[in-house]
Coordinates of N, CA, C and O in Angstrom, one line a residue:
L1 N 16.1 1.4 -100.1 CA 14.8 1.4 -99.5 C 13.7 1.3 -100.4 O 12.6 0.9 -100.1
E2 N 13.9 1.7 -101.7 CA 12.8 1.6 -102.7 C 13.0 0.4 -103.5 O 14.1 0.1 -104.1
P3 N 11.9 -0.4 -103.7 CA 12.1 -1.6 -104.6 C 12.2 -1.2 -106.0 O 12.9 -1.9 -106.8
A4 N 11.7 -0.1 -106.5 CA 11.8 0.3 -107.9 C 12.1 1.8 -107.8 O 11.2 2.6 -108.0
P5 N 13.4 2.1 -107.6 CA 13.7 3.6 -107.4 C 13.5 4.3 -108.8 O 13.8 3.8 -109.8
Q6 N 13.0 5.5 -108.6 CA 12.8 6.4 -109.8 C 13.6 7.7 -109.5 O 13.1 8.6 -108.8
G7 N 14.8 7.7 -110.0 CA 15.6 8.9 -109.9 C 15.2 10.0 -110.8 O 14.7 9.7 -111.9
H8 N 15.4 11.2 -110.4 CA 15.1 12.3 -111.2 C 16.4 13.1 -111.5 O 17.1 13.4 -110.5
R9 N 16.7 13.3 -112.7 CA 17.9 14.1 -113.0 C 17.8 15.5 -112.5 O 18.8 16.2 -112.2
T10 N 16.6 16.0 -112.6 CA 16.4 17.4 -112.1 C 15.3 17.4 -111.1 O 14.4 16.6 -111.1
Y11 N 15.4 18.3 -110.2 CA 14.4 18.6 -109.1 C 14.4 20.1 -108.8 O 15.4 20.8 -109.2
Q12 N 13.4 20.5 -108.2 CA 13.3 21.9 -107.9 C 13.2 22.1 -106.4 O 12.4 21.4 -105.7
E13 N 13.9 23.0 -105.8 CA 13.9 23.3 -104.4 C 13.7 24.8 -104.2 O 14.3 25.6 -105.0
S14 N 12.9 25.3 -103.3 CA 12.9 26.7 -102.9 C 12.8 26.8 -101.4 O 12.1 26.0 -100.8
A15 N 13.5 27.8 -100.9 CA 13.5 28.0 -99.5 C 13.6 29.4 -99.1 O 14.3 30.2 -99.8
L16 N 12.8 29.8 -98.1 CA 12.9 31.2 -97.5 C 13.3 31.0 -96.1 O 12.6 30.3 -95.3
D17 N 14.5 31.5 -95.7 CA 15.0 31.3 -94.4 C 15.2 32.7 -93.8 O 16.0 33.5 -94.3
V18 N 14.5 33.0 -92.7 CA 14.6 34.3 -92.1 C 15.1 34.1 -90.7 O 14.6 33.3 -89.9
D19 N 16.1 34.9 -90.3 CA 16.7 34.8 -89.0 C 16.6 36.2 -88.3 O 17.1 37.2 -88.8
W20 N 16.0 36.2 -87.1 CA 15.8 37.5 -86.3 C 16.6 37.4 -85.0 O 16.1 36.9 -84.0
P21 N 17.8 37.9 -84.9 CA 18.5 38.0 -83.6 C 17.9 39.2 -82.8 O 17.6 40.3 -83.4
L22 N 17.7 39.0 -81.6 CA 17.1 40.0 -80.7 C 18.0 40.3 -79.5 O 18.5 39.3 -78.9
A23 N 18.1 41.5 -79.0 CA 18.8 41.8 -77.8 C 17.8 42.4 -76.8 O 17.4 43.6 -77.0
Y24 N 17.4 41.7 -75.8 CA 16.5 42.2 -74.8 C 17.2 43.1 -73.8 O 16.6 44.1 -73.3
S25 N 18.4 42.7 -73.4 CA 19.2 43.5 -72.5 C 20.6 43.0 -72.7 O 20.9 42.2 -73.5
A26 N 21.6 43.5 -71.9 CA 22.9 43.1 -72.0 C 23.1 41.6 -71.7 O 24.0 41.0 -72.2
L27 N 22.3 41.1 -70.8 CA 22.4 39.7 -70.4 C 21.4 38.8 -71.0 O 21.5 37.6 -70.8
Q28 N 20.4 39.3 -71.8 CA 19.4 38.4 -72.4 C 19.3 38.6 -73.9 O 19.1 39.8 -74.3
H29 N 19.4 37.6 -74.6 CA 19.3 37.7 -76.1 C 18.4 36.6 -76.6 O 18.1 35.6 -75.9
G30 N 17.9 36.8 -77.7 CA 16.9 35.8 -78.3 C 17.2 35.7 -79.8 O 18.0 36.5 -80.4
R31 N 16.6 34.7 -80.4 CA 16.8 34.4 -81.8 C 15.5 33.7 -82.3 O 15.2 32.7 -81.7
W32 N 14.9 34.2 -83.3 CA 13.8 33.5 -84.0 C 14.3 33.2 -85.4 O 14.8 34.0 -86.1
R33 N 14.0 32.0 -85.8 CA 14.3 31.6 -87.2 C 13.1 30.9 -87.8 O 12.6 30.0 -87.2
L34 N 12.8 31.3 -89.0 CA 11.6 30.7 -89.7 C 12.1 30.3 -91.0 O 12.7 31.1 -91.8
A35 N 11.9 29.0 -91.4 CA 12.2 28.5 -92.7 C 11.0 28.0 -93.4 O 10.2 27.1 -92.8
L36 N 10.7 28.4 -94.6 CA 9.6 28.0 -95.4 C 10.2 27.2 -96.6 O 11.0 27.8 -97.3
L37 N 9.9 26.0 -96.7 CA 10.5 25.1 -97.7 C 9.5 24.5 -98.6 O 8.4 24.1 -98.2
G38 N 9.9 24.3 -99.9 CA 9.1 23.6 -100.8 C 9.9 23.0 -102.0 O 11.0 23.5 -102.2
G39 N 9.4 22.0 -102.6 CA 10.1 21.4 -103.7 C 9.3 20.5 -104.6 O 8.2 20.2 -104.2
D40 N 9.8 20.2 -105.7 CA 9.1 19.3 -106.7 C 10.1 18.2 -107.1 O 11.3 18.5 -107.3
R41 N 9.6 17.0 -107.2 CA 10.4 15.8 -107.6 C 11.6 15.5 -106.6 O 12.7 15.1 -107.1
L42 N 11.3 15.7 -105.3 CA 12.4 15.5 -104.3 C 12.3 14.0 -103.9 O 11.2 13.4 -103.9
D43 N 13.5 13.5 -103.6 CA 13.6 12.1 -103.2 C 14.3 12.0 -101.8 O 14.5 13.0 -101.2
L44 N 14.7 10.8 -101.4 CA 15.3 10.6 -100.1 C 16.6 11.5 -100.0 O 16.9 11.9 -98.9
F45 N 17.3 11.7 -101.1 CA 18.6 12.4 -101.0 C 18.4 13.9 -101.2 O 19.1 14.7 -100.6
S46 N 17.4 14.4 -101.9 CA 17.2 15.8 -102.2 C 16.2 16.4 -101.3 O 16.1 17.6 -101.3
G47 N 15.4 15.6 -100.6 CA 14.4 16.2 -99.7 C 15.0 17.0 -98.5 O 16.2 16.8 -98.2
F48 N 14.2 17.9 -98.0 CA 14.7 18.7 -96.9 C 14.8 17.8 -95.6 O 13.9 17.1 -95.2
G49 N 16.0 17.8 -95.0 CA 16.2 17.0 -93.8 C 15.8 17.8 -92.5 O 16.3 18.9 -92.3
I50 N 14.8 17.2 -91.8 CA 14.3 17.9 -90.6 C 14.4 17.0 -89.4 O 14.1 15.8 -89.5
G51 N 15.0 17.5 -88.3 CA 15.1 16.8 -87.1 C 16.5 16.8 -86.6 O 17.5 16.8 -87.3
G52 N 16.7 16.8 -85.2 CA 17.9 16.7 -84.6 C 18.7 18.0 -84.5 O 18.6 18.9 -85.4
Y53 N 19.6 18.2 -83.5 CA 20.4 19.4 -83.3 C 21.4 19.6 -84.5 O 21.7 20.7 -84.8
T54 N 21.9 18.5 -85.0 CA 22.9 18.6 -86.1 C 22.3 18.4 -87.4 O 23.0 18.3 -88.4
G55 N 21.0 18.4 -87.6 CA 20.3 18.2 -88.8 C 20.3 19.5 -89.7 O 20.7 20.6 -89.2
Q56 N 19.8 19.4 -90.9 CA 19.7 20.5 -91.8 C 18.7 21.6 -91.2 O 19.0 22.8 -91.2
Y57 N 17.6 21.1 -90.8 CA 16.6 22.0 -90.1 C 16.3 21.4 -88.8 O 15.7 20.3 -88.7
T58 N 16.5 22.1 -87.7 CA 16.5 21.6 -86.3 C 15.1 21.5 -85.7 O 14.4 22.4 -85.8
V59 N 14.8 20.3 -85.1 CA 13.7 20.1 -84.2 C 14.2 19.2 -83.1 O 14.6 18.1 -83.3
A60 N 14.3 19.8 -81.9 CA 14.9 19.1 -80.8 C 14.2 17.8 -80.4 O 13.0 17.7 -80.5
G61 N 15.0 16.8 -80.1 CA 14.4 15.5 -79.6 C 14.2 14.5 -80.7 O 13.9 13.4 -80.4
Y62 N 14.5 14.8 -81.9 CA 14.3 13.8 -83.0 C 15.7 13.5 -83.6 O 16.7 14.2 -83.3
Y63 N 15.8 12.4 -84.4 CA 17.1 12.0 -84.9 C 17.5 13.0 -86.0 O 16.7 13.7 -86.6
R64 N 18.8 13.1 -86.2 CA 19.4 14.0 -87.2 C 18.8 13.7 -88.6 O 18.8 12.5 -89.1
N65 N 18.1 14.7 -89.2 CA 17.5 14.6 -90.5 C 16.5 13.4 -90.6 O 16.4 12.7 -91.6
E66 N 15.8 13.1 -89.5 CA 14.9 12.0 -89.4 C 13.8 12.0 -90.5 O 13.4 11.0 -91.0
F67 N 13.3 13.2 -90.7 CA 12.2 13.3 -91.7 C 12.7 14.0 -92.9 O 13.5 15.0 -92.9
R68 N 12.4 13.4 -94.1 CA 12.7 14.0 -95.4 C 11.4 14.6 -95.9 O 10.4 13.9 -96.2
A69 N 11.4 15.9 -96.1 CA 10.2 16.6 -96.5 C 10.3 17.2 -97.9 O 11.3 17.6 -98.4
R70 N 9.1 17.3 -98.5 CA 9.1 18.0 -99.8 C 8.5 19.4 -99.6 O 8.6 20.3 -100.5
A71 N 7.9 19.7 -98.5 CA 7.4 21.0 -98.1 C 7.4 21.1 -96.6 O 7.0 20.1 -95.9
A72 N 7.7 22.2 -96.0 CA 7.7 22.3 -94.6 C 7.8 23.8 -94.1 O 8.2 24.7 -94.9
A73 N 7.3 24.0 -92.9 CA 7.5 25.3 -92.2 C 8.2 24.9 -90.9 O 7.7 24.1 -90.1
V74 N 9.4 25.5 -90.6 CA 10.1 25.2 -89.4 C 10.4 26.5 -88.6 O 10.9 27.5 -89.2
L75 N 10.0 26.5 -87.4 CA 10.3 27.7 -86.5 C 11.2 27.2 -85.3 O 10.9 26.3 -84.7
N76 N 12.2 28.0 -85.1 CA 13.1 27.8 -84.0 C 13.2 29.1 -83.2 O 13.4 30.1 -83.7
V77 N 13.0 28.9 -81.9 CA 13.1 30.1 -81.0 C 14.1 29.8 -79.9 O 14.1 28.7 -79.3
A78 N 15.0 30.7 -79.6 CA 16.0 30.5 -78.5 C 16.0 31.8 -77.6 O 15.8 32.9 -78.1
H79 N 16.1 31.6 -76.3 CA 16.3 32.7 -75.4 C 17.5 32.4 -74.6 O 17.6 31.4 -73.9
E80 N 18.5 33.3 -74.6 CA 19.8 33.1 -74.0 C 20.0 34.0 -72.8 O 19.7 35.2 -72.9
L81 N 20.4 33.4 -71.7 CA 20.7 34.1 -70.5 C 22.2 34.1 -70.3 O 22.8 33.0 -70.1
R82 N 22.9 35.2 -70.4 CA 24.3 35.3 -70.2 C 24.7 35.6 -68.8 O 24.3 36.6 -68.2
F83 N 25.6 34.8 -68.2 CA 26.1 35.0 -66.9 C 27.5 35.7 -67.0 O 27.9 36.4 -66.1
A84 N 28.1 35.5 -68.2 CA 29.4 36.1 -68.6 C 29.5 35.9 -70.0 O 28.7 35.1 -70.6
D85 N 30.5 36.5 -70.7 CA 30.6 36.3 -72.1 C 30.9 34.8 -72.5 O 30.5 34.4 -73.6
D86 N 31.5 34.0 -71.6 CA 31.8 32.6 -71.9 C 30.9 31.7 -71.1 O 31.3 30.5 -71.0
R87 N 29.9 32.1 -70.4 CA 29.0 31.3 -69.6 C 27.6 31.7 -69.9 O 27.1 32.8 -69.6
K88 N 26.8 30.7 -70.5 CA 25.4 31.1 -70.8 C 24.5 29.9 -70.8 O 24.9 28.7 -71.0
L89 N 23.2 30.1 -70.6 CA 22.2 29.1 -70.6 C 21.2 29.5 -71.6 O 20.7 30.7 -71.7
T90 N 20.8 28.6 -72.5 CA 19.9 28.9 -73.6 C 18.7 28.0 -73.5 O 18.8 26.8 -73.4
L91 N 17.5 28.5 -73.6 CA 16.2 27.8 -73.6 C 15.8 27.7 -75.1 O 15.8 28.8 -75.8
L92 N 15.4 26.6 -75.6 CA 15.0 26.4 -77.0 C 13.6 25.8 -77.1 O 13.2 25.0 -76.3
A93 N 13.0 26.2 -78.2 CA 11.7 25.7 -78.6 C 11.7 25.6 -80.1 O 12.0 26.5 -80.8
D94 N 11.2 24.4 -80.7 CA 11.2 24.2 -82.1 C 9.9 23.6 -82.5 O 9.2 22.9 -81.7
A95 N 9.4 24.0 -83.7 CA 8.2 23.4 -84.2 C 8.3 23.3 -85.7 O 9.0 24.1 -86.4
A96 N 7.7 22.3 -86.3 CA 7.7 22.1 -87.7 C 6.4 21.4 -88.2 O 5.9 20.6 -87.5
R97 N 6.0 21.9 -89.3 CA 4.8 21.3 -90.0 C 5.3 20.9 -91.3 O 5.8 21.7 -92.1
L98 N 5.3 19.6 -91.7 CA 5.9 19.1 -92.9 C 5.0 18.2 -93.7 O 4.1 17.6 -93.1
R99 N 5.3 18.1 -95.0 CA 4.7 17.1 -95.9 C 5.8 16.3 -96.4 O 6.7 16.8 -97.0
R100 N 5.8 15.0 -96.0 CA 7.0 14.2 -96.3 C 7.1 13.8 -97.8 O 6.1 14.0 -98.6
I101 N 8.2 13.3 -98.2 CA 8.4 12.9 -99.6 C 7.6 11.7 -99.9 O 7.2 10.9 -98.9
D102 N 7.3 11.4 -101.1 CA 6.6 10.2 -101.5 C 7.6 9.1 -101.7 O 8.4 9.2 -102.6
A103 N 7.5 8.1 -101.0 CA 8.4 6.9 -101.1 C 7.6 5.6 -100.9 O 6.7 5.6 -100.0
D104 N 7.9 4.6 -101.6 CA 7.2 3.3 -101.5 C 7.3 2.8 -100.1 O 6.3 2.2 -99.6
Y105 N 8.4 2.9 -99.4 CA 8.5 2.3 -98.1 C 7.7 3.1 -97.0 O 7.5 2.6 -95.9
L106 N 7.2 4.2 -97.4 CA 6.4 5.0 -96.4 C 4.9 4.9 -96.8 O 4.1 5.6 -96.2
A107 N 4.5 4.1 -97.8 CA 3.2 4.0 -98.2 C 2.3 3.6 -97.0 O 2.6 2.7 -96.2
G108 N 1.1 4.2 -96.9 CA 0.2 3.9 -95.9 C 0.4 4.8 -94.6 O -0.4 4.8 -93.7
S109 N 1.5 5.5 -94.5 CA 1.8 6.3 -93.3 C 1.3 7.7 -93.7 O 1.1 8.1 -94.8
D110 N 1.1 8.5 -92.6 CA 0.6 9.9 -92.7 C 1.6 10.7 -93.5 O 2.8 10.7 -93.3
T111 N 1.1 11.5 -94.5 CA 2.0 12.3 -95.3 C 2.3 13.6 -94.7 O 3.2 14.3 -95.1
R112 N 1.5 14.0 -93.7 CA 1.7 15.3 -93.0 C 2.1 15.0 -91.5 O 1.5 14.1 -90.9
R113 N 3.0 15.8 -91.0 CA 3.4 15.6 -89.6 C 3.6 16.9 -88.9 O 4.0 17.9 -89.6
T114 N 3.3 17.0 -87.7 CA 3.6 18.2 -86.8 C 4.6 17.7 -85.8 O 4.4 16.7 -85.1
L115 N 5.8 18.4 -85.7 CA 6.8 18.1 -84.8 C 7.0 19.2 -83.8 O 7.0 20.4 -84.2
L116 N 7.1 18.9 -82.5 CA 7.4 19.9 -81.5 C 8.6 19.4 -80.6 O 8.6 18.3 -80.3
G117 N 9.4 20.3 -80.2 CA 10.5 20.0 -79.4 C 10.9 21.1 -78.5 O 10.8 22.3 -78.9
V118 N 11.4 20.8 -77.3 CA 12.0 21.9 -76.4 C 13.4 21.4 -75.9 O 13.7 20.2 -76.0
G119 N 14.2 22.4 -75.5 CA 15.5 22.0 -75.1 C 16.2 23.0 -74.2 O 15.6 24.1 -74.1
V120 N 17.3 22.7 -73.7 CA 18.1 23.6 -72.9 C 19.6 23.3 -73.3 O 20.0 22.2 -73.6
E121 N 20.4 24.4 -73.3 CA 21.8 24.3 -73.6 C 22.6 25.1 -72.6 O 22.2 26.2 -72.2
V122 N 23.7 24.5 -72.1 CA 24.6 25.1 -71.2 C 25.9 25.2 -72.0 O 26.5 24.3 -72.5
Y123 N 26.4 26.5 -72.1 CA 27.7 26.8 -72.7 C 28.6 27.3 -71.6 O 28.4 28.3 -71.0
Y124 N 29.7 26.5 -71.5 CA 30.6 26.8 -70.4 C 32.0 27.0 -71.0 O 32.7 26.0 -71.4
G125 N 32.5 28.2 -71.0 CA 33.9 28.4 -71.5 C 34.9 28.2 -70.4 O 34.8 28.7 -69.3
I126 N 35.9 27.4 -70.7 CA 36.9 27.1 -69.7 C 38.0 28.1 -69.8 O 38.8 28.2 -70.7
R127 N 38.0 29.0 -68.8 CA 38.9 30.2 -68.8 C 40.4 29.8 -68.8 O 41.2 30.5 -69.4
A128 N 40.7 28.7 -68.1 CA 42.1 28.3 -68.0 C 42.6 27.9 -69.4 O 43.8 27.9 -69.7
L129 N 41.7 27.5 -70.3 CA 42.1 27.1 -71.7 C 41.7 28.2 -72.7 O 41.4 28.0 -73.8
H130 N 41.7 29.5 -72.2 CA 41.4 30.6 -73.0 C 40.1 30.6 -73.7 O 39.9 31.0 -74.8
G131 N 39.1 30.1 -72.9 CA 37.7 30.2 -73.4 C 37.2 29.0 -74.2 O 36.1 29.0 -74.7
L132 N 38.0 28.0 -74.5 CA 37.5 26.8 -75.2 C 36.3 26.2 -74.4 O 36.4 26.0 -73.2
P133 N 35.2 26.0 -75.2 CA 34.0 25.7 -74.4 C 33.7 24.2 -74.3 O 34.2 23.4 -75.1
V134 N 32.8 23.9 -73.3 CA 32.1 22.7 -73.2 C 30.7 23.0 -73.4 O 30.1 23.9 -72.7
I135 N 30.0 22.4 -74.4 CA 28.6 22.7 -74.7 C 27.8 21.4 -74.4 O 28.1 20.4 -75.0
L136 N 26.8 21.5 -73.6 CA 25.8 20.4 -73.3 C 24.4 20.9 -73.7 O 24.0 21.9 -73.2
R137 N 23.8 20.1 -74.6 CA 22.5 20.5 -75.1 C 21.6 19.2 -74.9 O 21.9 18.1 -75.3
Y138 N 20.4 19.4 -74.3 CA 19.4 18.4 -74.1 C 18.1 18.8 -74.8 O 17.7 19.9 -74.7
G139 N 17.5 17.9 -75.6 CA 16.3 18.2 -76.2 C 15.2 17.1 -76.0 O 15.6 15.9 -75.9
Q140 N 14.0 17.5 -76.0 CA 12.9 16.6 -75.7 C 11.8 16.7 -76.8 O 11.3 17.8 -77.0
G141 N 11.6 15.7 -77.6 CA 10.5 15.7 -78.6 C 9.2 15.6 -78.0 O 9.0 14.7 -77.1
L142 N 8.2 16.4 -78.4 CA 6.9 16.4 -77.7 C 5.8 15.6 -78.4 O 4.8 15.3 -77.8
T143 N 5.9 15.5 -79.7 CA 4.9 14.8 -80.5 C 5.4 13.5 -80.9 O 6.2 13.4 -81.8
I144 N 4.8 12.4 -80.3 CA 5.2 11.1 -80.7 C 4.0 10.4 -81.3 O 2.9 10.4 -80.7
P145 N 4.1 9.8 -82.5 CA 3.0 9.2 -83.1 C 2.3 8.1 -82.3 O 3.0 7.3 -81.6
R146 N 1.1 8.0 -82.5 CA 0.3 6.9 -81.8 C 0.8 5.6 -82.3 O 1.0 5.4 -83.5
G147 N 1.0 4.6 -81.5 CA 1.5 3.3 -81.9 C 3.0 3.2 -82.0 O 3.5 2.2 -82.4
S148 N 3.7 4.3 -81.7 CA 5.2 4.3 -81.8 C 5.8 3.4 -80.7 O 5.3 3.4 -79.6
P149 N 6.8 2.6 -81.0 CA 7.4 1.8 -80.0 C 8.2 2.7 -79.0 O 8.5 2.2 -77.9
E150 N 8.4 3.9 -79.3 CA 9.1 4.8 -78.4 C 8.1 5.6 -77.5 O 7.2 6.2 -78.0
G151 N 8.3 5.6 -76.2 CA 7.4 6.3 -75.3 C 7.8 7.7 -75.2 O 7.0 8.5 -74.7
Y152 N 9.0 8.1 -75.5 CA 9.5 9.4 -75.4 C 10.6 9.6 -76.4 O 11.2 8.7 -77.0
R153 N 11.0 10.9 -76.7 CA 12.0 11.2 -77.7 C 13.0 12.2 -77.0 O 12.6 13.2 -76.6
R154 N 14.2 11.8 -76.8 CA 15.2 12.6 -76.2 C 16.5 12.6 -77.0 O 16.8 11.7 -77.7
E155 N 17.2 13.8 -76.9 CA 18.4 14.0 -77.6 C 19.4 14.6 -76.7 O 19.1 15.6 -76.0
L156 N 20.6 14.2 -76.7 CA 21.7 14.8 -75.9 C 22.9 15.0 -76.8 O 23.3 14.2 -77.6
L157 N 23.4 16.2 -76.8 CA 24.6 16.6 -77.6 C 25.6 17.2 -76.6 O 25.4 18.1 -75.8
L158 N 26.8 16.6 -76.7 CA 28.0 17.1 -75.9 C 29.1 17.5 -76.9 O 29.5 16.7 -77.7
V159 N 29.5 18.7 -76.8 CA 30.6 19.2 -77.6 C 31.7 19.7 -76.7 O 31.5 20.5 -75.8
V160 N 32.9 19.1 -76.9 CA 34.1 19.5 -76.1 C 35.1 20.0 -77.1 O 35.5 19.2 -78.0
A161 N 35.6 21.2 -77.0 CA 36.6 21.8 -77.8 C 38.0 21.6 -77.2 O 38.1 21.6 -76.0
A162 N 38.9 21.3 -78.1 CA 40.3 21.2 -77.6 C 41.2 22.0 -78.4 O 41.0 22.2 -79.6
G163 N 42.3 22.5 -77.8 CA 43.3 23.3 -78.5 C 44.6 22.6 -78.3 O 44.9 22.0 -77.3
F164 N 45.4 22.8 -79.4 CA 46.7 22.2 -79.4 C 47.8 23.2 -79.7 O 47.6 24.1 -80.4

């Protein structure tokens, strides 16, 4: 992607990742996660990957590791409603403020971005299979850049576990 790549043998990364699990009641749980990220001489491969449910730092509704950042603050909030130990519904909210890596192919684009996403997850354990779950997660990205060819940002994740 770079016409004249400048690799760095060394780079510096620093991250503070705080995770707060909360129990509101026997049937309601929550989780807050805050990640503060920073680095020097980061490139496309060493930059912090932000976006997507399966990405390094999650923001619902965006592609997996869509944004490569050299500095960021990422907040993930989840509220879980348990109907049984193997049946639950989770409401999700994600936010990120990032400063992207410097790359020639991104010249002229905004160096700072704010990302917002919301989602819902259904976790359904199949009791006949001793609790192996089916997990369905839907996410909606809320901040779409002006002039983007995409009118909306959506993400769907389906996980089916199997036992042999």
